[in-house]
């Protein structure tokens, strides 16, 4: 192939029969940001594997799809041997193309848009990509020499972007540690007693995804774990999702200034954010716990700082079951203890932390936004190059 020929996926790859019975092979994972990697290379995958005898063998050069998350980019060509979940698709190449080029091409934004457009299901997290639609997807494929040149170029450019993102991530981590140390020092100096959150606040888990039969129900947007970002940042630009809330549910799942929202489970469990304003006509889903403090007992901002510190110093991790997917359930939140000095002292500590950490918060926010911009830049660069729109 000497030109950029639109080639059907079915002519490039063939789905393999399930090759099971290799329980002693290395366990692999498929990540949106990385493709196929060793499970041991990451510490944020808390999914417990099933019966390894049923897992599928993957050889170097094989393509692995998480069919339910292909639309998020959870796929990649493996450079290592191991086994993956029986729920995944495993393909082998039919033509002598460069595996690195194909890895980039299949993970480009154009390809991911195709997966999203042809995945079906009732709920987003249960979307399914059928092999028939996948076989019909067309990829622009240049000659081998061009593929190799593109792969080398992208390897170099992506490495530079990833290295910078890693440095920014380390900066954020160091700033958060400094903020946590300052918080701990102020609280320790107050000599206060610990109390469970359930005594000083009302704890409420969000609504499960379900319709409402109430005649007065309204279709409203809702907050979920994805809105709660590191460093206490509420990201309302996240894709809006909606469900019905009855009149009673609109009150029960209301969001008011001073509410603290905590991620219940998954990779971001224990993250929290303090609402700076009311969010009328909006609810929250059961991936989030709401902590509404009793103002006669505690200061909301002080409690928020205590939760931020507890996340950073590992106290929240200690109470969550990390043998499986960790969950900071409403029951665990209610039992979780924080130091509670006098109300006047709480306000003093919160005010001092506002002053002491304002610059750190600003730097964390700027670094976080830069990381997101770098991710977008990487995706755009890969897409432009593997489609031939940008010449290398």
mmCIF file of C-alpha atoms in Angstrom:
data_model
loop_
_atom_site.group_PDB
_atom_site.id
_atom_site.type_symbol
_atom_site.label_atom_id
_atom_site.label_comp_id
_atom_site.label_asym_id
_atom_site.label_seq_id
_atom_site.Cartn_x
_atom_site.Cartn_y
_atom_site.Cartn_z
ATOM 1 C CA UNK A 1 0.000 0.000 0.000
ATOM 2 C CA UNK A 2 1.611 3.221 -1.159
ATOM 3 C CA UNK A 3 -1.306 5.630 -0.664
ATOM 4 C CA UNK A 4 -3.526 6.502 2.282
ATOM 5 C CA UNK A 5 -6.105 3.860 1.430
ATOM 6 C CA UNK A 6 -9.329 3.669 3.491
ATOM 7 C CA UNK A 7 -9.128 0.040 4.589
ATOM 8 C CA UNK A 8 -11.910 -1.821 6.470
ATOM 9 C CA UNK A 9 -10.969 -2.985 9.950
ATOM 10 C CA UNK A 10 -12.102 -6.485 8.971
ATOM 11 C CA UNK A 11 -9.352 -6.610 6.334
ATOM 12 C CA UNK A 12 -6.733 -5.565 8.892
ATOM 13 C CA UNK A 13 -7.646 -7.713 11.905
ATOM 14 C CA UNK A 14 -9.373 -11.014 12.642
ATOM 15 C CA UNK A 15 -11.071 -11.793 15.925
ATOM 16 C CA UNK A 16 -9.499 -14.792 17.616
ATOM 17 C CA UNK A 17 -11.376 -17.613 19.296
ATOM 18 C CA UNK A 18 -11.116 -17.434 23.092
ATOM 19 C CA UNK A 19 -7.746 -18.967 23.994
ATOM 20 C CA UNK A 20 -8.331 -19.954 27.610
ATOM 21 C CA UNK A 21 -6.561 -22.242 30.060
ATOM 22 C CA UNK A 22 -3.447 -20.139 30.780
ATOM 23 C CA UNK A 23 -3.969 -19.185 34.452
ATOM 24 C CA UNK A 24 -0.262 -18.807 35.188
ATOM 25 C CA UNK A 25 0.357 -16.132 32.542
ATOM 26 C CA UNK A 26 0.798 -12.514 33.599
ATOM 27 C CA UNK A 27 -2.427 -10.582 34.201
ATOM 28 C CA UNK A 28 -2.892 -7.619 31.836
ATOM 29 C CA UNK A 29 -5.156 -4.572 31.966
ATOM 30 C CA UNK A 30 -6.483 -2.258 29.261
ATOM 31 C CA UNK A 31 -6.292 1.439 30.130
ATOM 32 C CA UNK A 32 -7.800 4.399 28.341
ATOM 33 C CA UNK A 33 -4.582 6.422 28.650
ATOM 34 C CA UNK A 34 -2.060 3.655 28.002
ATOM 35 C CA UNK A 35 -3.566 0.718 26.116
ATOM 36 C CA UNK A 36 -2.508 -2.795 27.193
ATOM 37 C CA UNK A 37 -0.227 -2.860 30.243
ATOM 38 C CA UNK A 38 0.699 -5.212 33.063
ATOM 39 C CA UNK A 39 -1.842 -5.005 35.879
ATOM 40 C CA UNK A 40 1.025 -4.743 38.360
ATOM 41 C CA UNK A 41 2.258 -1.571 36.634
ATOM 42 C CA UNK A 42 -0.626 0.423 38.163
ATOM 43 C CA UNK A 43 -1.963 0.675 41.700
ATOM 44 C CA UNK A 44 -5.323 2.267 40.841
ATOM 45 C CA UNK A 45 -7.028 -0.810 39.376
ATOM 46 C CA UNK A 46 -8.931 -2.384 42.261
ATOM 47 C CA UNK A 47 -11.036 -4.772 40.163
ATOM 48 C CA UNK A 48 -10.696 -8.289 41.509
ATOM 49 C CA UNK A 49 -10.033 -10.818 38.681
ATOM 50 C CA UNK A 50 -12.362 -13.764 38.189
ATOM 51 C CA UNK A 51 -11.381 -17.350 37.493
ATOM 52 C CA UNK A 52 -8.057 -17.026 35.660
ATOM 53 C CA UNK A 53 -8.679 -20.311 33.812
ATOM 54 C CA UNK A 54 -11.309 -18.400 31.797
ATOM 55 C CA UNK A 55 -9.032 -15.504 30.907
ATOM 56 C CA UNK A 56 -7.861 -15.120 27.296
ATOM 57 C CA UNK A 57 -4.277 -15.415 26.132
ATOM 58 C CA UNK A 58 -2.794 -12.316 24.469
ATOM 59 C CA UNK A 59 0.421 -12.418 22.465
ATOM 60 C CA UNK A 60 2.622 -9.473 21.397
ATOM 61 C CA UNK A 61 1.003 -7.825 18.377
ATOM 62 C CA UNK A 62 -2.542 -8.812 19.345
ATOM 63 C CA UNK A 63 -5.187 -6.101 19.557
ATOM 64 C CA UNK A 64 -7.316 -6.043 22.726
ATOM 65 C CA UNK A 65 -10.674 -4.240 23.015
ATOM 66 C CA UNK A 66 -12.714 -3.561 26.107
ATOM 67 C CA UNK A 67 -15.905 -3.692 24.062
ATOM 68 C CA UNK A 68 -17.924 -1.804 26.697
ATOM 69 C CA UNK A 69 -15.405 1.035 26.971
ATOM 70 C CA UNK A 70 -13.976 1.241 23.461
ATOM 71 C CA UNK A 71 -15.781 4.581 23.115
ATOM 72 C CA UNK A 72 -13.523 5.843 25.941
ATOM 73 C CA UNK A 73 -10.350 4.583 24.269
ATOM 74 C CA UNK A 74 -9.896 1.387 26.316
ATOM 75 C CA UNK A 75 -8.065 -0.636 23.683
ATOM 76 C CA UNK A 76 -4.598 -1.134 22.321
ATOM 77 C CA UNK A 77 -2.119 -3.404 20.568
ATOM 78 C CA UNK A 78 -0.174 -5.363 23.150
ATOM 79 C CA UNK A 79 3.608 -5.421 23.229
ATOM 80 C CA UNK A 80 3.617 -8.075 25.974
ATOM 81 C CA UNK A 81 2.272 -11.574 26.540
ATOM 82 C CA UNK A 82 -0.351 -12.279 29.186
ATOM 83 C CA UNK A 83 -4.045 -12.860 29.842
ATOM 84 C CA UNK A 84 -7.058 -10.528 29.815
ATOM 85 C CA UNK A 85 -10.676 -10.672 30.918
ATOM 86 C CA UNK A 86 -12.952 -13.069 28.999
ATOM 87 C CA UNK A 87 -15.246 -10.091 28.379
ATOM 88 C CA UNK A 88 -12.685 -8.472 26.033
ATOM 89 C CA UNK A 89 -12.252 -8.881 22.282
ATOM 90 C CA UNK A 90 -8.847 -10.150 21.126
ATOM 91 C CA UNK A 91 -7.769 -9.759 17.475
ATOM 92 C CA UNK A 92 -4.687 -10.716 15.471
ATOM 93 C CA UNK A 93 -3.316 -8.679 12.537
ATOM 94 C CA UNK A 94 -3.913 -9.989 9.007
ATOM 95 C CA UNK A 95 -1.492 -7.705 7.173
ATOM 96 C CA UNK A 96 2.124 -6.712 7.719
ATOM 97 C CA UNK A 97 1.461 -3.246 9.117
ATOM 98 C CA UNK A 98 3.521 -1.487 11.757
ATOM 99 C CA UNK A 99 1.952 -2.366 15.111
ATOM 100 C CA UNK A 100 2.849 0.969 16.727
ATOM 101 C CA UNK A 101 1.241 2.948 13.891
ATOM 102 C CA UNK A 102 -1.895 0.798 14.114
ATOM 103 C CA UNK A 103 -1.968 1.266 17.896
ATOM 104 C CA UNK A 104 -2.025 5.045 17.432
ATOM 105 C CA UNK A 105 -4.524 4.895 14.561
ATOM 106 C CA UNK A 106 -7.004 2.730 16.471
ATOM 107 C CA UNK A 107 -6.798 5.068 19.471
ATOM 108 C CA UNK A 108 -7.115 8.315 17.487
ATOM 109 C CA UNK A 109 -10.092 10.591 18.114
ATOM 110 C CA UNK A 110 -11.607 9.685 14.733
ATOM 111 C CA UNK A 111 -11.584 6.004 15.675
ATOM 112 C CA UNK A 112 -12.944 6.623 19.170
ATOM 113 C CA UNK A 113 -15.739 8.729 17.691
ATOM 114 C CA UNK A 114 -16.633 5.763 15.480
ATOM 115 C CA UNK A 115 -16.715 3.383 18.482
ATOM 116 C CA UNK A 116 -18.972 5.803 20.356
ATOM 117 C CA UNK A 117 -21.327 6.249 17.395
ATOM 118 C CA UNK A 118 -21.719 2.475 16.946
ATOM 119 C CA UNK A 119 -21.860 1.349 20.577
ATOM 120 C CA UNK A 120 -25.352 0.586 21.827
ATOM 121 C CA UNK A 121 -27.028 0.012 25.170
ATOM 122 C CA UNK A 122 -29.411 1.498 27.714
ATOM 123 C CA UNK A 123 -26.775 3.079 29.931
ATOM 124 C CA UNK A 124 -23.484 4.642 28.932
ATOM 125 C CA UNK A 125 -21.473 2.379 31.255
ATOM 126 C CA UNK A 126 -23.095 -0.628 29.598
ATOM 127 C CA UNK A 127 -22.631 0.362 25.969
ATOM 128 C CA UNK A 128 -21.507 -2.500 23.763
ATOM 129 C CA UNK A 129 -19.569 -2.379 20.481
ATOM 130 C CA UNK A 130 -20.533 -5.186 18.114
ATOM 131 C CA UNK A 131 -17.830 -6.941 16.025
ATOM 132 C CA UNK A 132 -19.940 -6.413 12.897
ATOM 133 C CA UNK A 133 -19.785 -2.626 13.199
ATOM 134 C CA UNK A 134 -16.112 -2.811 14.064
ATOM 135 C CA UNK A 135 -15.334 -4.826 10.927
ATOM 136 C CA UNK A 136 -16.877 -2.078 8.777
ATOM 137 C CA UNK A 137 -14.857 0.774 10.248
ATOM 138 C CA UNK A 138 -12.382 2.174 7.707
ATOM 139 C CA UNK A 139 -8.897 3.360 8.600
ATOM 140 C CA UNK A 140 -6.651 5.448 6.335
ATOM 141 C CA UNK A 141 -3.542 3.261 5.958
ATOM 142 C CA UNK A 142 -0.357 4.523 4.248
ATOM 143 C CA UNK A 143 2.586 2.440 3.079
ATOM 144 C CA UNK A 144 4.791 0.692 5.618
ATOM 145 C CA UNK A 145 7.672 3.194 5.390
ATOM 146 C CA UNK A 146 5.268 6.057 6.152
ATOM 147 C CA UNK A 147 3.742 4.086 9.021
ATOM 148 C CA UNK A 148 7.173 3.551 10.545
ATOM 149 C CA UNK A 149 8.095 7.223 10.177
ATOM 150 C CA UNK A 150 4.821 8.290 11.813
ATOM 151 C CA UNK A 151 5.274 5.791 14.663
ATOM 152 C CA UNK A 152 8.773 7.097 15.416
ATOM 153 C CA UNK A 153 7.599 10.703 15.290
ATOM 154 C CA UNK A 154 4.623 10.097 17.589
ATOM 155 C CA UNK A 155 6.669 8.041 20.038
ATOM 156 C CA UNK A 156 9.001 11.008 20.458
ATOM 157 C CA UNK A 157 6.300 13.690 20.641
ATOM 158 C CA UNK A 158 4.024 11.690 22.958
ATOM 159 C CA UNK A 159 6.945 10.968 25.280
ATOM 160 C CA UNK A 160 7.669 14.701 25.586
ATOM 161 C CA UNK A 161 4.026 15.468 26.365
ATOM 162 C CA UNK A 162 3.745 12.616 28.865
ATOM 163 C CA UNK A 163 6.983 13.624 30.611
ATOM 164 C CA UNK A 164 5.700 17.170 31.072
ATOM 165 C CA UNK A 165 2.346 15.900 32.355
ATOM 166 C CA UNK A 166 4.187 13.664 34.829
ATOM 167 C CA UNK A 167 6.209 16.612 36.119
ATOM 168 C CA UNK A 168 3.033 18.636 36.589
ATOM 169 C CA UNK A 169 1.411 15.711 38.391
ATOM 170 C CA UNK A 170 4.365 15.516 40.780
ATOM 171 C CA UNK A 171 4.086 19.261 41.382
ATOM 172 C CA UNK A 172 0.406 18.875 42.270
ATOM 173 C CA UNK A 173 1.177 15.994 44.620
ATOM 174 C CA UNK A 174 3.894 17.966 46.409
ATOM 175 C CA UNK A 175 1.661 21.024 46.781
ATOM 176 C CA UNK A 176 -1.160 18.892 48.193
ATOM 177 C CA UNK A 177 1.242 17.281 50.655
ATOM 178 C CA UNK A 178 2.412 20.716 51.803
ATOM 179 C CA UNK A 179 -1.179 21.842 52.256
ATOM 180 C CA UNK A 180 -2.008 18.671 54.179
ATOM 181 C CA UNK A 181 1.014 19.124 56.462
ATOM 182 C CA UNK A 182 -0.052 22.703 57.214
ATOM 183 C CA UNK A 183 -3.577 21.532 58.017
ATOM 184 C CA UNK A 184 -2.338 18.773 60.325
ATOM 185 C CA UNK A 185 -0.007 21.156 62.155
ATOM 186 C CA UNK A 186 -2.804 23.635 62.893
ATOM 187 C CA UNK A 187 -5.234 20.955 64.033
ATOM 188 C CA UNK A 188 -2.688 19.161 66.217
ATOM 189 C CA UNK A 189 -1.928 22.438 67.947
ATOM 190 C CA UNK A 190 -5.612 22.880 68.845
ATOM 191 C CA UNK A 191 -5.635 19.784 71.097
ATOM 192 C CA UNK A 192 -9.177 18.840 70.055
ATOM 193 C CA UNK A 193 -11.118 15.589 70.440
ATOM 194 C CA UNK A 194 -12.215 13.414 67.514
ATOM 195 C CA UNK A 195 -15.894 12.984 66.675
ATOM 196 C CA UNK A 196 -17.664 10.854 63.993
ATOM 197 C CA UNK A 197 -18.997 12.846 61.048
ATOM 198 C CA UNK A 198 -22.423 11.303 61.630
ATOM 199 C CA UNK A 199 -22.744 13.272 64.870
ATOM 200 C CA UNK A 200 -21.784 16.664 63.461
ATOM 201 C CA UNK A 201 -23.371 16.357 59.995
ATOM 202 C CA UNK A 202 -26.174 14.720 58.051
ATOM 203 C CA UNK A 203 -24.787 12.189 55.555
ATOM 204 C CA UNK A 204 -26.747 11.368 52.400
ATOM 205 C CA UNK A 205 -25.861 9.043 49.514
ATOM 206 C CA UNK A 206 -27.083 10.188 46.092
ATOM 207 C CA UNK A 207 -29.973 8.783 44.084
ATOM 208 C CA UNK A 208 -29.646 5.567 42.085
ATOM 209 C CA UNK A 209 -30.191 5.866 38.351
ATOM 210 C CA UNK A 210 -33.927 5.244 38.130
ATOM 211 C CA UNK A 211 -37.107 6.794 36.794
ATOM 212 C CA UNK A 212 -39.703 8.358 39.077
ATOM 213 C CA UNK A 213 -43.435 7.645 38.955
ATOM 214 C CA UNK A 214 -44.338 10.860 40.790
ATOM 215 C CA UNK A 215 -46.626 13.103 38.718
ATOM 216 C CA UNK A 216 -44.606 16.107 39.864
ATOM 217 C CA UNK A 217 -41.262 14.558 38.899
ATOM 218 C CA UNK A 218 -38.820 16.653 36.896
ATOM 219 C CA UNK A 219 -36.018 15.655 34.538
ATOM 220 C CA UNK A 220 -32.946 17.278 36.124
ATOM 221 C CA UNK A 221 -29.157 17.167 35.670
ATOM 222 C CA UNK A 222 -27.199 15.556 38.471
ATOM 223 C CA UNK A 223 -23.692 15.656 39.880
ATOM 224 C CA UNK A 224 -21.608 12.486 39.867
ATOM 225 C CA UNK A 225 -18.076 11.408 40.764
ATOM 226 C CA UNK A 226 -16.626 12.774 37.492
ATOM 227 C CA UNK A 227 -17.538 16.317 38.562
ATOM 228 C CA UNK A 228 -15.370 16.106 41.697
ATOM 229 C CA UNK A 229 -11.774 16.623 40.677
ATOM 230 C CA UNK A 230 -8.510 16.646 42.677
ATOM 231 C CA UNK A 231 -7.711 19.619 44.905
ATOM 232 C CA UNK A 232 -11.385 20.255 45.660
ATOM 233 C CA UNK A 233 -12.263 21.389 42.144
ATOM 234 C CA UNK A 234 -15.878 21.136 40.982
ATOM 235 C CA UNK A 235 -15.853 20.646 37.191
ATOM 236 C CA UNK A 236 -19.291 21.559 35.843
ATOM 237 C CA UNK A 237 -18.033 21.261 32.252
ATOM 238 C CA UNK A 238 -18.308 17.458 32.495
ATOM 239 C CA UNK A 239 -20.874 16.003 30.097
ATOM 240 C CA UNK A 240 -24.368 16.560 31.507
ATOM 241 C CA UNK A 241 -26.507 13.565 32.412
ATOM 242 C CA UNK A 242 -30.097 13.713 33.615
ATOM 243 C CA UNK A 243 -32.706 11.655 35.442
ATOM 244 C CA UNK A 244 -36.109 12.176 37.014
ATOM 245 C CA UNK A 245 -36.489 13.481 40.561
ATOM 246 C CA UNK A 246 -39.810 13.485 42.378
ATOM 247 C CA UNK A 247 -40.841 16.481 44.470
ATOM 248 C CA UNK A 248 -39.641 14.712 47.628
ATOM 249 C CA UNK A 249 -36.393 13.662 45.942
ATOM 250 C CA UNK A 250 -35.683 17.216 44.803
ATOM 251 C CA UNK A 251 -35.597 18.193 48.460
ATOM 252 C CA UNK A 252 -33.792 15.069 49.667
ATOM 253 C CA UNK A 253 -31.058 15.361 47.010
ATOM 254 C CA UNK A 254 -30.746 19.145 46.973
ATOM 255 C CA UNK A 255 -27.363 20.886 46.767
ATOM 256 C CA UNK A 256 -26.751 23.989 48.869
ATOM 257 C CA UNK A 257 -23.902 26.350 49.618
ATOM 258 C CA UNK A 258 -21.740 24.761 52.321
ATOM 259 C CA UNK A 259 -22.523 21.167 51.357
ATOM 260 C CA UNK A 260 -19.485 18.891 51.095
ATOM 261 C CA UNK A 261 -19.589 16.245 48.364
ATOM 262 C CA UNK A 262 -17.401 13.143 48.615
ATOM 263 C CA UNK A 263 -16.714 10.571 45.884
ATOM 264 C CA UNK A 264 -18.088 7.232 47.072
ATOM 265 C CA UNK A 265 -16.116 4.686 45.057
ATOM 266 C CA UNK A 266 -13.686 3.966 42.242
ATOM 267 C CA UNK A 267 -10.310 5.514 41.500
ATOM 268 C CA UNK A 268 -11.265 8.920 42.960
ATOM 269 C CA UNK A 269 -12.863 7.650 46.164
ATOM 270 C CA UNK A 270 -12.548 10.063 49.068
ATOM 271 C CA UNK A 271 -12.134 13.160 46.901
ATOM 272 C CA UNK A 272 -14.229 16.037 48.212
ATOM 273 C CA UNK A 273 -15.442 19.472 47.214
ATOM 274 C CA UNK A 274 -17.102 22.289 49.172
ATOM 275 C CA UNK A 275 -19.972 23.983 47.339
ATOM 276 C CA UNK A 276 -19.522 27.750 47.225
ATOM 277 C CA UNK A 277 -23.097 28.379 46.063
ATOM 278 C CA UNK A 278 -26.513 26.760 45.848
ATOM 279 C CA UNK A 279 -27.067 24.492 42.823
ATOM 280 C CA UNK A 280 -30.845 24.715 42.317
ATOM 281 C CA UNK A 281 -32.625 22.316 39.961
ATOM 282 C CA UNK A 282 -29.801 19.805 40.231
ATOM 283 C CA UNK A 283 -29.460 16.548 42.180
ATOM 284 C CA UNK A 284 -26.643 14.106 42.825
ATOM 285 C CA UNK A 285 -26.152 10.456 41.955
ATOM 286 C CA UNK A 286 -25.205 7.541 44.223
ATOM 287 C CA UNK A 287 -21.516 7.790 43.286
ATOM 288 C CA UNK A 288 -21.452 10.784 45.639
ATOM 289 C CA UNK A 289 -22.077 11.289 49.373
ATOM 290 C CA UNK A 290 -23.360 14.647 50.608
ATOM 291 C CA UNK A 291 -22.161 15.913 53.990
ATOM 292 C CA UNK A 292 -24.402 18.710 55.309
ATOM 293 C CA UNK A 293 -22.890 19.983 58.550
ATOM 294 C CA UNK A 294 -24.832 21.011 61.627
ATOM 295 C CA UNK A 295 -23.841 24.663 61.745
ATOM 296 C CA UNK A 296 -24.385 24.922 65.472
ATOM 297 C CA UNK A 297 -21.557 22.380 65.954
ATOM 298 C CA UNK A 298 -19.067 22.755 63.111
ATOM 299 C CA UNK A 299 -17.829 25.047 60.373
ATOM 300 C CA UNK A 300 -18.301 23.560 56.882
ATOM 301 C CA UNK A 301 -15.002 24.823 55.518
ATOM 302 C CA UNK A 302 -13.136 23.408 58.517
ATOM 303 C CA UNK A 303 -14.737 19.976 57.948
ATOM 304 C CA UNK A 304 -13.834 20.184 54.256
ATOM 305 C CA UNK A 305 -10.183 20.894 55.130
ATOM 306 C CA UNK A 306 -10.180 17.928 57.520
ATOM 307 C CA UNK A 307 -11.462 15.635 54.753
ATOM 308 C CA UNK A 308 -8.904 16.960 52.287
ATOM 309 C CA UNK A 309 -6.140 16.293 54.817
ATOM 310 C CA UNK A 310 -7.490 12.806 55.573
ATOM 311 C CA UNK A 311 -7.452 11.970 51.863
ATOM 312 C CA UNK A 312 -3.855 13.132 51.490
ATOM 313 C CA UNK A 313 -2.439 11.423 54.596
ATOM 314 C CA UNK A 314 -4.095 8.093 53.819
ATOM 315 C CA UNK A 315 -6.639 7.968 56.653
ATOM 316 C CA UNK A 316 -9.552 7.565 54.246
ATOM 317 C CA UNK A 317 -7.713 4.798 52.400
ATOM 318 C CA UNK A 318 -7.274 2.946 55.702
ATOM 319 C CA UNK A 319 -11.032 2.674 56.267
ATOM 320 C CA UNK A 320 -11.862 1.579 52.722
ATOM 321 C CA UNK A 321 -11.670 -2.028 51.566
ATOM 322 C CA UNK A 322 -8.989 -1.890 48.878
ATOM 323 C CA UNK A 323 -8.987 -5.677 48.397
ATOM 324 C CA UNK A 324 -11.827 -5.024 45.947
ATOM 325 C CA UNK A 325 -13.011 -1.732 44.433
ATOM 326 C CA UNK A 326 -12.664 0.733 47.346
ATOM 327 C CA UNK A 327 -15.822 2.457 48.574
ATOM 328 C CA UNK A 328 -16.145 5.313 51.040
ATOM 329 C CA UNK A 329 -19.760 4.446 51.744
ATOM 330 C CA UNK A 330 -22.204 6.659 53.621
ATOM 331 C CA UNK A 331 -21.862 4.309 56.613
ATOM 332 C CA UNK A 332 -18.072 4.678 56.576
ATOM 333 C CA UNK A 333 -18.378 8.445 56.144
ATOM 334 C CA UNK A 334 -20.737 8.586 59.144
ATOM 335 C CA UNK A 335 -18.274 6.654 61.304
ATOM 336 C CA UNK A 336 -15.213 8.553 60.052
ATOM 337 C CA UNK A 337 -13.752 10.651 62.858
ATOM 338 C CA UNK A 338 -12.235 14.112 62.548
ATOM 339 C CA UNK A 339 -10.802 16.453 65.199
ATOM 340 C CA UNK A 340 -13.407 18.969 66.367
ATOM 341 C CA UNK A 341 -12.129 21.930 68.404
ATOM 342 C CA UNK A 342 -14.428 24.748 69.476
ATOM 343 C CA UNK A 343 -16.470 26.433 66.753
ATOM 344 C CA UNK A 344 -14.444 29.612 67.188
ATOM 345 C CA UNK A 345 -11.191 27.659 66.807
ATOM 346 C CA UNK A 346 -12.529 25.903 63.711
ATOM 347 C CA UNK A 347 -13.200 29.258 62.064
ATOM 348 C CA UNK A 348 -9.719 30.484 63.005
ATOM 349 C CA UNK A 349 -8.086 27.382 61.490
ATOM 350 C CA UNK A 350 -10.215 27.574 58.324
ATOM 351 C CA UNK A 351 -9.393 31.276 57.871
ATOM 352 C CA UNK A 352 -5.682 30.675 58.374
ATOM 353 C CA UNK A 353 -5.728 27.769 55.907
ATOM 354 C CA UNK A 354 -7.518 29.992 53.401
ATOM 355 C CA UNK A 355 -4.643 32.468 53.641
ATOM 356 C CA UNK A 356 -1.846 29.918 53.796
ATOM 357 C CA UNK A 357 -3.048 27.671 50.986
ATOM 358 C CA UNK A 358 -4.516 30.185 48.516
ATOM 359 C CA UNK A 359 -1.336 30.300 46.424
ATOM 360 C CA UNK A 360 -0.971 26.502 46.536
ATOM 361 C CA UNK A 361 -4.590 26.082 45.431
ATOM 362 C CA UNK A 362 -4.016 28.457 42.530
ATOM 363 C CA UNK A 363 -0.906 26.557 41.413
ATOM 364 C CA UNK A 364 -2.722 23.217 41.724
ATOM 365 C CA UNK A 365 -5.594 24.557 39.608
ATOM 366 C CA UNK A 366 -3.234 25.897 36.946
ATOM 367 C CA UNK A 367 -1.226 22.660 36.812
ATOM 368 C CA UNK A 368 -4.405 20.563 36.595
ATOM 369 C CA UNK A 369 -5.689 22.616 33.677
ATOM 370 C CA UNK A 370 -2.307 22.343 31.948
ATOM 371 C CA UNK A 371 -2.431 18.548 32.254
ATOM 372 C CA UNK A 372 -5.887 18.502 30.665
ATOM 373 C CA UNK A 373 -4.626 20.736 27.850
ATOM 374 C CA UNK A 374 -1.661 18.410 27.303
ATOM 375 C CA UNK A 375 -3.985 15.404 27.043
ATOM 376 C CA UNK A 376 -6.117 17.233 24.487
ATOM 377 C CA UNK A 377 -2.989 18.266 22.571
ATOM 378 C CA UNK A 378 -1.739 14.670 22.485
ATOM 379 C CA UNK A 379 -5.069 13.340 21.212
ATOM 380 C CA UNK A 380 -5.283 16.018 18.530
ATOM 381 C CA UNK A 381 -1.684 15.448 17.401
ATOM 382 C CA UNK A 382 -2.133 11.670 17.107
ATOM 383 C CA UNK A 383 -5.363 12.090 15.156
ATOM 384 C CA UNK A 384 -3.919 14.647 12.744
ATOM 385 C CA UNK A 385 -0.833 12.552 12.007
ATOM 386 C CA UNK A 386 -2.357 9.059 11.643
ATOM 387 C CA UNK A 387 -5.025 10.370 9.286
ATOM 388 C CA UNK A 388 -2.522 12.133 7.049
ATOM 389 C CA UNK A 389 -3.943 15.581 7.778
ATOM 390 C CA UNK A 390 -0.601 16.583 9.282
ATOM 391 C CA UNK A 391 2.456 15.572 7.342
ATOM 392 C CA UNK A 392 5.507 14.189 9.125
#
